[in-house]
Amino acid sequence: MRSTIRDVAREAKVSVATVSRVINRSGPVSPDTRERIEAVARRLRYVPNGAARSLTMRRTYMLGALLPELHGEFFSEVIRGIDQEAQRQGYHLLVSSSHSAEAEIARAVQVMRGRVDGLIVMSPRVPASALEAYLPDGVPVVLIASRVEGTRFASLCVDNFGGAYAMVSHLVEEGHRRIALIEGAAGNFDTTERERGYRAALQKHGIEPDAALQVPGDFTEFSGYEAVRRILEVRPAPTAIFAANDAMAIGALSALRDAGVRVPEQMAVAGFDDIPIARYLRPPLTSVNVSIHQLGARAVSHLLSVVEGASPSARHREVLPTRVVVRESTRAAG
Amino acid sequence: MRSTIRDVAREAKVSVATVSRVINRSGPVSPDTRERIEAVARRLRYVPNGAARSLTMRRTYMLGALLPELHGEFFSEVIRGIDQEAQRQGYHLLVSSSHSAEAEIARAVQVMRGRVDGLIVMSPRVPASALEAYLPDGVPVVLIASRVEGTRFASLCVDNFGGAYAMVSHLVEEGHRRIALIEGAAGNFDTTERERGYRAALQKHGIEPDAALQVPGDFTEFSGYEAVRRILEVRPAPTAIFAANDAMAIGALSALRDAGVRVPEQMAVAGFDDIPIARYLRPPLTSVNVSIHQLGARAVSHLLSVVEGASPSARHREVLPTRVVVRESTRAAG
DNA sequence: TTGTAGGCGTTATCAG
DNA sequence: CTGATAACGCCTACAA
């Protein structure tokens, strides 16, 4: 049986109040009794009961993280950033994944409510406005990579638009005029933003957009592979492919090799995310670098600033910068 | 302010006991009052306080997951398996990562204690025997991918030995006699098991092991890249490379291409894990398939069987099977 | 079918 | 410096 504060008090011949004081370093205790209590606590392997503590303190020291998915470079890096920052500030992580439908998110929020001091929600599909009804009022919430127009929530995201814009501009500067886009999952926040950037850059450079050059994808390697098959049939043929994420770019590279198309000589390829293996692909992949880790970490620091601070959360919006990393897959072979 | 069971009781003009009964579907309640209570609860957006509930029920419906790391194909897949199975059974996940040193694990276990009904610990570096003192007695624990010899803990792992053995055998059957091994991180459980399998297979086929062919690595792409540089200097030169995981195999492929060595004609390459992108590499990578997802999922089902069941956890040991997936990177080019 | 009351393990207030 | 004791929100016998 687990020992309680009472057991320690009894063994040390003091009151529970005193034990509590030494455990939490709250209030004064004579060195003598402190030592005695500490010894007993150690011997009994006493650890305060979290539930009881939460109950009285009205603080759980837990943060909830709701993600649509856990697998893959992107998500695992986000959650890693969240966990590290939370841990640094003495909080722990309650994670819940596989939520993309509205009802699922609602249910997950329910169970989190009361178990956490704050909530980080990533809902790339369902716009925040639709979530407003479900999200709790009492608990601070930060949304990441989600559509938040017209809502009261704080939010963070990466500069999808700017990143795509910069990447397409890079391709144009390399001499490309026919640039295909492999789109991300339909309805996804990142997808639409990256597409906006793509189109804006084309327009800026006076290039007429061609609907045939925009082919659907869903962020998986497989969809990138399939997309290339369609792209290779378009006439006049494009000379560059911009995949909305690196996983699809990997699939694209694979398909191009199978089709005997040389990269970058016959077709330039660029991705988005700059995942670690991007540089180990052959040819090394040009990509848009985004600090995914930071996305999670900053979400936590903002969240905790409102959890702990008195600041009533002035609608905070943050956009993380991106950076084009040029590697061989788009370099005009010199 | 969050509403409590009391608020609901007052508004519905019943006792808290009755409210509790309808919320938990415990005990009989007249349809009439049930309906009235449900209406009030909805209106007040009442959600039971988790902490209070845990306190009385001595159940948190949370599972703790302690991992050394969260990033990458492997870990993200493990935790995904854990989360899905936990969710399926009505439990939630408290995760904590970045723990590899003994002291860190000890601390993490401390805070988890009392907050979770069970613990899943992955400690590839620190053997379970060293953890025994820190791990709680009251809480059921399952270890995954860890050294558990001579301990009381339940454990799960993949068949590292068998997988490596089978892969090396495959290489031998393809005609290779000089097979290099890129090792995993030093001191790691998986590393040593996979090396054992490598050596056993060589011996079985009457091949003298050559220390020069075993080069160190640490499971990262970079270390795979570096390792190849050393391997290429060994004489007589090997004709195949077995990397202890896919990430290192990716680095190796990259280095071989840079060195102008053709795969598989001049050098066969094989990995371990069979991560999703393995098939999208060029050439597609031969690898040892392991169901990482299942590793997590099965850990949870066993854990919950002892959390819920009366079974006093007869020291449970489970080894998940592996399977060699042959792709072009080792196929003797016809 | 419903209500009363005790207890879960802590913290915090208020006297000594 | 230390000790009672009242919350915290909920569940669950036990009574009615």
Short mmCIF file of C-alpha atoms in Angstrom, two decimals, chain B residues 51-247:
data_model
loop_
_atom_site.label_atom_id
_atom_site.label_comp_id
_atom_site.label_asym_id
_atom_site.label_seq_id
_atom_site.Cartn_x
_atom_site.Cartn_y
_atom_site.Cartn_z
CA ALA B 51 -8.74 14.93 -9.66
CA ALA B 52 -11.61 14.51 -7.23
CA ARG B 53 -12.77 11.44 -9.00
CA SER B 54 -9.33 9.87 -8.99
CA LEU B 55 -9.08 10.56 -5.31
CA THR B 56 -12.18 8.64 -4.33
CA MET B 57 -11.99 5.92 -6.92
CA ARG B 58 -8.29 5.30 -6.57
CA ARG B 59 -8.14 5.18 -10.30
CA THR B 60 -6.82 7.84 -12.62
CA TYR B 61 -7.52 6.15 -15.93
CA MET B 62 -4.18 7.42 -17.02
CA LEU B 63 -1.16 5.49 -18.17
CA GLY B 64 2.34 6.86 -17.98
CA ALA B 65 4.80 6.47 -20.82
CA LEU B 66 8.48 7.09 -20.21
CA LEU B 67 10.58 7.25 -23.34
CA PRO B 68 14.19 8.23 -23.87
CA GLU B 69 13.21 10.28 -26.89
CA LEU B 70 10.17 11.24 -28.90
CA HIS B 71 11.57 12.15 -32.24
CA GLY B 72 11.86 9.91 -35.27
CA GLU B 73 10.04 7.14 -37.01
CA PHE B 74 10.64 4.62 -34.31
CA PHE B 75 9.56 6.46 -31.19
CA SER B 76 6.68 8.25 -32.79
CA GLU B 77 5.34 4.93 -33.95
CA VAL B 78 5.72 3.34 -30.52
CA ILE B 79 3.88 6.11 -28.79
CA ARG B 80 1.22 6.05 -31.45
CA GLY B 81 0.63 2.37 -30.77
CA ILE B 82 0.48 3.08 -27.07
CA ASP B 83 -1.95 5.93 -27.44
CA GLN B 84 -4.31 4.13 -29.75
CA GLU B 85 -4.65 1.07 -27.59
CA ALA B 86 -4.93 3.13 -24.41
CA GLN B 87 -7.63 5.26 -25.96
CA ARG B 88 -9.47 2.21 -27.14
CA GLN B 89 -9.64 0.99 -23.58
CA GLY B 90 -10.68 4.32 -22.13
CA TYR B 91 -7.33 5.40 -20.75
CA HIS B 92 -5.27 8.47 -21.36
CA LEU B 93 -1.61 9.02 -21.80
CA LEU B 94 0.81 10.92 -19.65
CA VAL B 95 4.04 11.05 -21.64
CA SER B 96 7.45 12.08 -20.57
CA SER B 97 10.54 11.95 -22.71
CA SER B 98 14.20 12.82 -22.80
CA HIS B 99 15.08 10.37 -20.12
CA SER B 100 17.99 8.11 -20.53
CA ALA B 101 20.10 8.60 -17.43
CA GLU B 102 19.18 6.71 -14.32
CA ALA B 103 18.50 9.79 -12.24
CA GLU B 104 16.22 11.31 -14.84
CA ILE B 105 14.13 8.19 -15.04
CA ALA B 106 13.92 8.07 -11.28
CA ARG B 107 12.63 11.61 -11.12
CA ALA B 108 10.10 11.04 -13.87
CA VAL B 109 8.81 7.95 -12.15
CA GLN B 110 8.37 9.96 -8.98
CA VAL B 111 6.06 12.47 -10.53
CA MET B 112 4.12 9.84 -12.41
CA ARG B 113 3.52 7.94 -9.24
CA GLY B 114 0.02 8.55 -8.03
CA ARG B 115 -0.96 10.18 -11.28
CA VAL B 116 -1.17 6.99 -13.30
CA ASP B 117 -2.60 3.52 -12.94
CA GLY B 118 0.24 1.91 -14.82
CA LEU B 119 3.60 2.68 -16.33
CA ILE B 120 5.27 1.85 -19.61
CA VAL B 121 8.98 2.39 -19.50
CA MET B 122 11.40 2.21 -22.35
CA SER B 123 14.92 2.26 -21.11
CA PRO B 124 17.30 0.95 -23.74
CA ARG B 125 20.37 2.20 -21.91
CA VAL B 126 19.80 1.63 -18.24
CA PRO B 127 19.12 -2.00 -17.37
CA ALA B 128 15.95 -2.66 -15.46
CA SER B 129 17.90 -4.08 -12.54
CA ALA B 130 19.29 -0.61 -11.90
CA LEU B 131 15.80 0.85 -12.05
CA GLU B 132 14.28 -1.62 -9.66
CA ALA B 133 14.89 0.62 -6.69
CA TYR B 134 13.12 3.58 -8.26
CA LEU B 135 10.18 1.94 -9.85
CA PRO B 136 7.11 2.01 -7.65
CA ASP B 137 5.78 -1.12 -6.03
CA GLY B 138 2.15 -0.15 -6.10
CA VAL B 139 1.98 0.61 -9.80
CA PRO B 140 2.15 -2.07 -12.49
CA VAL B 141 5.03 -1.58 -14.89
CA VAL B 142 5.80 -2.90 -18.33
CA LEU B 143 9.21 -2.41 -19.87
CA ILE B 144 9.76 -2.28 -23.58
CA ALA B 145 12.98 -2.70 -25.51
CA SER B 146 14.95 -2.87 -22.32
CA ARG B 147 17.34 -5.18 -20.54
CA VAL B 148 15.27 -7.02 -17.97
CA GLU B 149 17.33 -10.02 -17.00
CA GLY B 150 16.84 -10.96 -13.41
CA THR B 151 14.06 -8.52 -12.62
CA ARG B 152 10.44 -8.87 -11.68
CA PHE B 153 9.10 -6.70 -14.49
CA ALA B 154 6.95 -7.66 -17.39
CA SER B 155 8.59 -6.84 -20.69
CA LEU B 156 8.13 -6.66 -24.42
CA CYS B 157 10.62 -6.26 -27.19
CA VAL B 158 11.07 -7.06 -30.83
CA ASP B 159 13.08 -10.04 -31.90
CA ASN B 160 16.27 -8.13 -32.49
CA PHE B 161 18.41 -11.20 -32.44
CA GLY B 162 16.24 -13.18 -34.82
CA GLY B 163 15.80 -10.27 -37.19
CA ALA B 164 19.52 -9.62 -37.47
CA TYR B 165 20.22 -13.30 -37.79
CA ALA B 166 17.73 -13.65 -40.61
CA MET B 167 19.00 -10.60 -42.42
CA VAL B 168 22.62 -11.67 -42.32
CA SER B 169 21.58 -15.12 -43.47
CA HIS B 170 19.80 -13.52 -46.39
CA LEU B 171 22.97 -11.65 -47.31
CA VAL B 172 25.01 -14.81 -47.12
CA GLU B 173 22.56 -16.57 -49.35
CA GLU B 174 22.93 -13.77 -51.85
CA GLY B 175 26.57 -14.77 -51.99
CA HIS B 176 28.15 -12.30 -49.59
CA ARG B 177 30.95 -13.42 -47.28
CA ARG B 178 32.42 -10.10 -46.21
CA ILE B 179 29.53 -8.33 -44.47
CA ALA B 180 30.08 -5.10 -42.58
CA LEU B 181 27.94 -4.11 -39.60
CA ILE B 182 27.15 -0.54 -38.69
CA GLU B 183 26.37 -0.77 -35.01
CA GLY B 184 23.71 1.10 -33.08
CA ALA B 185 24.29 3.42 -30.14
CA ALA B 186 26.74 1.99 -27.66
CA GLY B 187 25.27 0.32 -24.61
CA ASN B 188 21.85 0.16 -26.15
CA PHE B 189 19.80 -2.98 -25.68
CA ASP B 190 18.77 -3.24 -29.33
CA THR B 191 22.34 -2.63 -30.40
CA THR B 192 23.79 -5.55 -28.52
CA GLU B 193 21.00 -7.92 -29.50
CA ARG B 194 21.33 -7.10 -33.16
CA GLU B 195 25.06 -7.54 -33.00
CA ARG B 196 24.58 -10.94 -31.37
CA GLY B 197 22.33 -11.92 -34.25
CA TYR B 198 24.89 -10.73 -36.76
CA ARG B 199 27.67 -12.74 -35.19
CA ALA B 200 25.57 -15.83 -34.72
CA ALA B 201 24.57 -15.84 -38.36
CA LEU B 202 28.15 -15.45 -39.51
CA GLN B 203 29.27 -18.29 -37.31
CA LYS B 204 26.43 -20.48 -38.43
CA HIS B 205 27.57 -20.04 -42.00
CA GLY B 206 31.15 -20.67 -41.15
CA ILE B 207 32.30 -17.14 -41.73
CA GLU B 208 35.12 -15.84 -39.59
CA PRO B 209 34.09 -12.53 -37.97
CA ASP B 210 36.39 -9.63 -38.74
CA ALA B 211 36.54 -6.88 -36.13
CA ALA B 212 37.46 -4.35 -38.81
CA LEU B 213 34.06 -4.89 -40.39
CA GLN B 214 32.15 -3.81 -37.29
CA VAL B 215 32.07 -0.05 -37.16
CA PRO B 216 30.37 2.07 -34.53
CA GLY B 217 27.26 4.16 -35.13
CA ASP B 218 24.53 5.77 -33.06
CA PHE B 219 21.32 5.21 -35.02
CA THR B 220 21.47 8.58 -36.81
CA GLU B 221 21.76 9.17 -40.54
CA PHE B 222 24.95 11.06 -39.97
CA SER B 223 26.63 8.19 -38.18
CA GLY B 224 25.68 5.89 -41.05
CA TYR B 225 27.26 8.29 -43.48
CA GLU B 226 30.48 8.46 -41.49
CA ALA B 227 30.60 4.73 -40.95
CA VAL B 228 30.69 4.07 -44.67
CA ARG B 229 33.79 6.16 -45.06
CA ARG B 230 35.56 3.83 -42.67
CA ILE B 231 34.09 0.73 -44.20
CA LEU B 232 35.33 1.65 -47.65
CA GLU B 233 38.89 1.60 -46.41
CA VAL B 234 38.79 -1.94 -45.08
CA ARG B 235 40.71 -4.55 -47.06
CA PRO B 236 39.71 -6.99 -48.29
CA ALA B 237 36.68 -4.88 -49.04
CA PRO B 238 33.24 -6.04 -47.90
CA THR B 239 30.50 -6.58 -50.45
CA ALA B 240 27.57 -5.90 -48.16
CA ILE B 241 26.65 -3.55 -45.33
CA PHE B 242 24.10 -4.29 -42.65
CA ALA B 243 23.08 -1.16 -40.78
CA ALA B 244 21.52 -1.68 -37.35
CA ASN B 245 18.66 0.63 -38.30
CA ASP B 246 17.20 2.28 -41.36
CA ALA B 247 18.27 5.80 -40.50
#
